[in-house]
Amino acid sequence: MDLDHILRVAVRAAYESADVLRSRWKQLSSIDSKGPNDLVTDADIAAEKAIIRTIRSAYPQHGIIAEESGPQPGASDERWIVDPLDGTVNYAHQVPFYAVSIAFARADSVLAGVVLNPVSGELFTAQAGKGALLNGEPIGVSPEIRIADSLLATGFPYDRSHGFDAMADRLLRCLKASRGIRRFGSAALDLCFVACGRFAGYWEDRLQPWDMAAGALIVREAGGRTTDFSNRPLKPDGREILATNGRIHTDLLDLMGGRTR
Ligand code: IPD
Ligand code: CA
Ligand code: CA
């Protein structure tokens, strides 16, 4: 398995997706809803097609799990996990903050990940065991050891039919204890911002594998820690993530769970 080549294919596919997204910026021909607040545009679909074409031409035997077209099983346990446009609500409302996220996994292990911000040009990449890079330069998580000194980030689920009060309580506790909380609207970039030390921690519930597979690897390879809200390792079909610089992980877990130390 040539992971360098896999990463090159992922980067190429991410730039192709970014070209599609830039060319359709402010020119959407359709915005549909998959559920309350959960949008899909013609840009999501066209960008995903570009990514799948690139992966298929390099690795026709691999499986692909892509947000808009669902799972396409492959001949082996190697698969790509693709979000062509992370931040569709931002994109549809002309907020220039969104990303392309592509991960490669074998069995349950994510081995390579790419997150590209087409607006800023920031390209985050990681390979298992080889560290994380931003535009080719090594990155690392932030040094904070106290939540009071930490800038945090989170996201809110599209489906607000249940669990909203618990989420609001958690948010309030973390807001009171930290330097501040950002909600930028792209889980993949939130994770990368933890990886490069801009945020000390980020959590979100009810995510999908394509929102976090690449970003979570990038956090771990940058020296950070990723778990679910019960401090267990992430599972491929897990829906929640807490990603931190490692140093504030336990304190943040306690705070989120309403425990004081
Ligand atoms: C969404 C973004 C957002 C997060 C949502 C995700 P999408 O992805 O990552 O930040 O809060 O939960 O679904 O739908 O724009 O690909
Ligand atoms: Ca997403
Ligand atoms: Ca998406």
GROMACS .gro file of C-alpha atoms and ligand atoms in nm:
model
  279
    1MET     CA    1   0.000   0.000   0.000
    2ASP     CA    2   0.162   0.322  -0.119
    3LEU     CA    3   0.020   0.582   0.121
    4ASP     CA    4   0.222   0.863  -0.040
    5HIS     CA    5   0.042   0.792  -0.366
    6ILE     CA    6  -0.293   0.769  -0.190
    7LEU     CA    7  -0.235   1.108  -0.032
    8ARG     CA    8  -0.139   1.257  -0.370
    9VAL     CA    9  -0.462   1.125  -0.523
   10ALA     CA   10  -0.661   1.266  -0.229
   11VAL     CA   11  -0.497   1.608  -0.269
   12ARG     CA   12  -0.563   1.607  -0.645
   13ALA     CA   13  -0.928   1.514  -0.586
   14ALA     CA   14  -0.961   1.788  -0.321
   15TYR     CA   15  -0.832   2.055  -0.561
   16GLU     CA   16  -1.071   1.932  -0.831
   17SER     CA   17  -1.359   1.960  -0.587
   18ALA     CA   18  -1.240   2.308  -0.487
   19ASP     CA   19  -1.241   2.418  -0.854
   20VAL     CA   20  -1.603   2.308  -0.886
   21LEU     CA   21  -1.700   2.484  -0.562
   22ARG     CA   22  -1.526   2.808  -0.661
   23SER     CA   23  -1.680   2.805  -1.009
   24ARG     CA   24  -2.034   2.774  -0.865
   25TRP     CA   25  -1.986   3.022  -0.581
   26LYS     CA   26  -2.288   3.258  -0.571
   27GLN     CA   27  -2.428   3.086  -0.880
   28LEU     CA   28  -2.619   2.794  -0.732
   29SER     CA   29  -2.891   2.653  -0.955
   30SER     CA   30  -3.052   2.438  -0.684
   31ILE     CA   31  -3.068   2.425  -0.303
   32ASP     CA   32  -3.262   2.126  -0.169
   33SER     CA   33  -3.319   2.000   0.185
   34LYS     CA   34  -3.225   1.649   0.298
   35GLY     CA   35  -3.384   1.724   0.637
   36PRO     CA   36  -3.449   2.031   0.853
   37ASN     CA   37  -3.155   2.272   0.796
   38ASP     CA   38  -2.964   1.997   0.613
   39LEU     CA   39  -2.903   2.137   0.265
   40VAL     CA   40  -2.765   1.993  -0.054
   41THR     CA   41  -2.681   2.208  -0.355
   42ASP     CA   42  -2.585   2.138  -0.714
   43ALA     CA   43  -2.229   2.233  -0.606
   44ASP     CA   44  -2.216   1.950  -0.346
   45ILE     CA   45  -2.321   1.701  -0.612
   46ALA     CA   46  -2.092   1.823  -0.889
   47ALA     CA   47  -1.794   1.845  -0.652
   48GLU     CA   48  -1.854   1.492  -0.525
   49LYS     CA   49  -1.868   1.359  -0.882
   50ALA     CA   50  -1.529   1.516  -0.954
   51ILE     CA   51  -1.376   1.353  -0.644
   52ILE     CA   52  -1.523   1.011  -0.718
   53ARG     CA   53  -1.400   1.026  -1.079
   54THR     CA   54  -1.044   1.095  -0.961
   55ILE     CA   55  -1.046   0.821  -0.696
   56ARG     CA   56  -1.206   0.568  -0.931
   57SER     CA   57  -0.951   0.628  -1.204
   58ALA     CA   58  -0.662   0.568  -0.960
   59TYR     CA   59  -0.816   0.295  -0.742
   60PRO     CA   60  -1.114   0.131  -0.917
   61GLN     CA   61  -1.119  -0.155  -0.664
   62HIS     CA   62  -1.156   0.064  -0.351
   63GLY     CA   63  -1.485   0.135  -0.174
   64ILE     CA   64  -1.612   0.491  -0.141
   65ILE     CA   65  -1.842   0.638   0.122
   66ALA     CA   66  -1.941   0.980  -0.001
   67GLU     CA   67  -2.200   1.205   0.161
   68GLU     CA   68  -2.423   1.267  -0.137
   69SER     CA   69  -2.404   0.930  -0.313
   70GLY     CA   70  -2.386   0.694  -0.014
   71PRO     CA   71  -2.172   0.383   0.025
   72GLN     CA   72  -2.021   0.217  -0.280
   73PRO     CA   73  -1.855  -0.105  -0.158
   74GLY     CA   74  -1.520  -0.206  -0.304
   75ALA     CA   75  -1.343  -0.534  -0.358
   76SER     CA   76  -1.137  -0.500  -0.038
   77ASP     CA   77  -1.156  -0.334   0.304
   78GLU     CA   78  -0.992  -0.020   0.164
   79ARG     CA   79  -1.224   0.275   0.135
   80TRP     CA   80  -1.240   0.649   0.089
   81ILE     CA   81  -1.457   0.871   0.307
   82VAL     CA   82  -1.558   1.185   0.122
   83ASP     CA   83  -1.728   1.513   0.207
   84PRO     CA   84  -1.712   1.724  -0.110
   85LEU     CA   85  -1.838   2.037   0.067
   86ASP     CA   86  -1.821   2.061   0.445
   87GLY     CA   87  -2.009   2.376   0.537
   88THR     CA   88  -2.295   2.366   0.288
   89VAL     CA   89  -2.506   2.605   0.494
   90ASN     CA   90  -2.224   2.861   0.489
   91TYR     CA   91  -2.176   2.806   0.115
   92ALA     CA   92  -2.547   2.840   0.035
   93HIS     CA   93  -2.563   3.164   0.236
   94GLN     CA   94  -2.248   3.299   0.070
   95VAL     CA   95  -2.040   3.280   0.388
   96PRO     CA   96  -1.690   3.208   0.253
   97PHE     CA   97  -1.592   2.938   0.502
   98TYR     CA   98  -1.615   2.579   0.389
   99ALA     CA   99  -1.390   2.283   0.306
  100VAL     CA  100  -1.334   1.965   0.111
  101SER     CA  101  -1.259   1.659   0.329
  102ILE     CA  102  -1.121   1.328   0.200
  103ALA     CA  103  -0.995   1.037   0.410
  104PHE     CA  104  -0.860   0.695   0.322
  105ALA     CA  105  -0.915   0.398   0.558
  106ARG     CA  106  -0.822   0.032   0.572
  107ALA     CA  107  -1.057  -0.177   0.787
  108ASP     CA  108  -1.132   0.054   1.082
  109SER     CA  109  -0.815   0.263   1.063
  110VAL     CA  110  -0.797   0.598   0.891
  111LEU     CA  111  -0.451   0.610   0.731
  112ALA     CA  112  -0.456   0.934   0.531
  113GLY     CA  113  -0.655   1.254   0.540
  114VAL     CA  114  -0.682   1.579   0.346
  115VAL     CA  115  -0.884   1.890   0.431
  116LEU     CA  116  -0.869   2.183   0.188
  117ASN     CA  117  -1.008   2.531   0.247
  118PRO     CA  118  -1.064   2.656  -0.110
  119VAL     CA  119  -1.104   3.017   0.006
  120SER     CA  120  -0.786   3.058   0.212
  121GLY     CA  121  -0.586   2.798   0.020
  122GLU     CA  122  -0.497   2.616   0.342
  123LEU     CA  123  -0.433   2.247   0.277
  124PHE     CA  124  -0.415   2.020   0.582
  125THR     CA  125  -0.278   1.670   0.528
  126ALA     CA  126  -0.179   1.373   0.742
  127GLN     CA  127  -0.061   1.019   0.705
  128ALA     CA  128  -0.083   0.775   0.997
  129GLY     CA  129   0.243   0.782   1.189
  130LYS     CA  130   0.396   1.063   0.983
  131GLY     CA  131   0.260   1.381   1.144
  132ALA     CA  132   0.031   1.649   1.012
  133LEU     CA  133   0.111   1.930   0.769
  134LEU     CA  134  -0.038   2.266   0.673
  135ASN     CA  135   0.065   2.362   0.321
  136GLY     CA  136   0.359   2.122   0.355
  137GLU     CA  137   0.484   2.250   0.693
  138PRO     CA  138   0.453   2.044   1.014
  139ILE     CA  139   0.184   2.157   1.257
  140GLY     CA  140   0.116   2.088   1.624
  141VAL     CA  141  -0.158   2.144   1.880
  142SER     CA  142  -0.172   2.438   2.121
  143PRO     CA  143   0.009   2.451   2.458
  144GLU     CA  144  -0.280   2.553   2.688
  145ILE     CA  145  -0.322   2.346   3.000
  146ARG     CA  146  -0.613   2.540   3.149
  147ILE     CA  147  -0.960   2.568   3.002
  148ALA     CA  148  -0.967   2.929   3.121
  149ASP     CA  149  -0.689   3.006   2.869
  150SER     CA  150  -0.842   2.799   2.589
  151LEU     CA  151  -1.031   2.910   2.279
  152LEU     CA  152  -1.282   2.637   2.197
  153ALA     CA  153  -1.512   2.550   1.908
  154THR     CA  154  -1.828   2.349   1.862
  155GLY     CA  155  -2.114   2.289   1.623
  156PHE     CA  156  -2.490   2.244   1.651
  157PRO     CA  157  -2.678   1.954   1.496
  158TYR     CA  158  -2.924   2.011   1.210
  159ASP     CA  159  -3.180   1.794   1.384
  160ARG     CA  160  -3.299   1.992   1.685
  161SER     CA  161  -3.587   1.763   1.773
  162HIS     CA  162  -3.418   1.609   2.078
  163GLY     CA  163  -3.124   1.657   2.314
  164PHE     CA  164  -3.114   2.032   2.269
  165ASP     CA  165  -3.133   2.123   2.637
  166ALA     CA  166  -2.838   1.898   2.726
  167MET     CA  167  -2.641   2.055   2.441
  168ALA     CA  168  -2.724   2.407   2.557
  169ASP     CA  169  -2.623   2.322   2.917
  170ARG     CA  170  -2.290   2.187   2.797
  171LEU     CA  171  -2.235   2.495   2.584
  172LEU     CA  172  -2.309   2.728   2.874
  173ARG     CA  173  -2.071   2.548   3.110
  174CYS     CA  174  -1.789   2.555   2.855
  175LEU     CA  175  -1.859   2.917   2.765
  176LYS     CA  176  -1.838   3.027   3.127
  177ALA     CA  177  -1.514   2.836   3.188
  178SER     CA  178  -1.318   2.914   2.868
  179ARG     CA  179  -1.178   3.213   2.681
  180GLY     CA  180  -1.454   3.179   2.423
  181ILE     CA  181  -1.634   2.943   2.186
  182ARG     CA  182  -1.652   2.968   1.807
  183ARG     CA  183  -1.910   2.807   1.576
  184PHE     CA  184  -1.768   2.841   1.226
  185GLY     CA  185  -1.983   2.581   1.044
  186SER     CA  186  -1.731   2.332   0.907
  187ALA     CA  187  -1.646   2.037   1.130
  188ALA     CA  188  -1.349   1.944   0.914
  189LEU     CA  189  -1.194   2.290   0.953
  190ASP     CA  190  -1.278   2.303   1.325
  191LEU     CA  191  -1.072   1.986   1.366
  192CYS     CA  192  -0.786   2.123   1.157
  193PHE     CA  193  -0.788   2.440   1.367
  194VAL     CA  194  -0.734   2.220   1.674
  195ALA     CA  195  -0.453   2.044   1.489
  196CYS     CA  196  -0.268   2.367   1.412
  197GLY     CA  197  -0.317   2.515   1.758
  198ARG     CA  198  -0.582   2.781   1.688
  199PHE     CA  199  -0.843   2.605   1.904
  200ALA     CA  200  -0.745   2.405   2.213
  201GLY     CA  201  -1.059   2.194   2.188
  202TYR     CA  202  -1.364   2.120   1.973
  203TRP     CA  203  -1.666   1.900   2.030
  204GLU     CA  204  -1.974   1.814   1.832
  205ASP     CA  205  -2.251   1.557   1.845
  206ARG     CA  206  -2.446   1.391   1.561
  207LEU     CA  207  -2.174   1.415   1.302
  208GLN     CA  208  -2.122   1.170   1.018
  209PRO     CA  209  -1.802   0.980   0.929
  210TRP     CA  210  -1.727   1.212   0.635
  211ASP     CA  211  -1.739   1.520   0.862
  212MET     CA  212  -1.459   1.398   1.087
  213ALA     CA  213  -1.256   1.108   0.942
  214ALA     CA  214  -0.985   1.322   0.779
  215GLY     CA  215  -0.985   1.597   1.044
  216ALA     CA  216  -0.961   1.355   1.336
  217LEU     CA  217  -0.652   1.188   1.188
  218ILE     CA  218  -0.500   1.532   1.130
  219VAL     CA  219  -0.559   1.619   1.499
  220ARG     CA  220  -0.400   1.296   1.623
  221GLU     CA  221  -0.104   1.331   1.390
  222ALA     CA  222  -0.055   1.688   1.516
  223GLY     CA  223  -0.021   1.551   1.870
  224GLY     CA  224  -0.382   1.598   1.982
  225ARG     CA  225  -0.637   1.359   2.122
  226THR     CA  226  -0.974   1.245   1.985
  227THR     CA  227  -1.240   1.052   2.179
  228ASP     CA  228  -1.615   1.034   2.210
  229PHE     CA  229  -1.785   1.218   2.498
  230SER     CA  230  -1.721   0.917   2.726
  231ASN     CA  231  -1.345   0.918   2.667
  232ARG     CA  232  -1.357   0.612   2.441
  233PRO     CA  233  -1.164   0.588   2.115
  234LEU     CA  234  -1.359   0.699   1.808
  235LYS     CA  235  -1.542   0.428   1.620
  236PRO     CA  236  -1.588   0.440   1.241
  237ASP     CA  237  -1.964   0.481   1.281
  238GLY     CA  238  -1.945   0.705   1.592
  239ARG     CA  239  -2.146   1.025   1.585
  240GLU     CA  240  -1.971   1.244   1.844
  241ILE     CA  241  -1.620   1.378   1.882
  242LEU     CA  242  -1.413   1.564   2.137
  243ALA     CA  243  -1.081   1.672   1.987
  244THR     CA  244  -0.829   1.862   2.196
  245ASN     CA  245  -0.464   1.947   2.237
  246GLY     CA  246  -0.457   1.650   2.482
  247ARG     CA  247  -0.364   1.871   2.777
  248ILE     CA  248  -0.719   1.993   2.848
  249HIS     CA  249  -0.892   1.672   2.737
  250THR     CA  250  -0.991   1.529   3.075
  251ASP     CA  251  -1.092   1.864   3.221
  252LEU     CA  252  -1.304   1.941   2.917
  253LEU     CA  253  -1.466   1.597   2.930
  254ASP     CA  254  -1.552   1.656   3.295
  255LEU     CA  255  -1.691   2.001   3.223
  256MET     CA  256  -1.900   1.873   2.933
  257GLY     CA  257  -2.041   1.600   3.152
  258GLY     CA  258  -2.123   1.850   3.426
  259ARG     CA  259  -1.855   1.716   3.662
  260THR     CA  260  -1.617   1.940   3.853
  261ARG     CA  261  -1.273   1.829   3.960
  262IPD     C1  262  -2.184   2.009   0.852
  262IPD     C2  263  -2.072   2.095   0.902
  262IPD     C3  264  -2.115   2.168   1.028
  262IPD     C4  265  -2.162   2.073   1.134
  262IPD     C5  266  -2.272   1.984   1.080
  262IPD     C6  267  -2.221   1.910   0.956
  262IPD     P1  268  -2.216   1.967   0.588
  262IPD     O1  269  -2.146   1.940   0.735
  262IPD     O2  270  -1.958   2.019   0.931
  262IPD     O3  271  -2.010   2.244   1.084
  262IPD     O4  272  -2.210   2.146   1.243
  262IPD     O5  273  -2.309   1.892   1.180
  262IPD     O6  274  -2.322   1.826   0.907
  262IPD     O7  275  -2.358   1.923   0.598
  262IPD     O8  276  -2.203   2.110   0.560
  262IPD     O9  277  -2.134   1.879   0.501
  263CA      CA  278  -1.994   1.773   0.648
  264CA      CA  279  -2.113   1.802   0.298
   0.00000   0.00000   0.00000
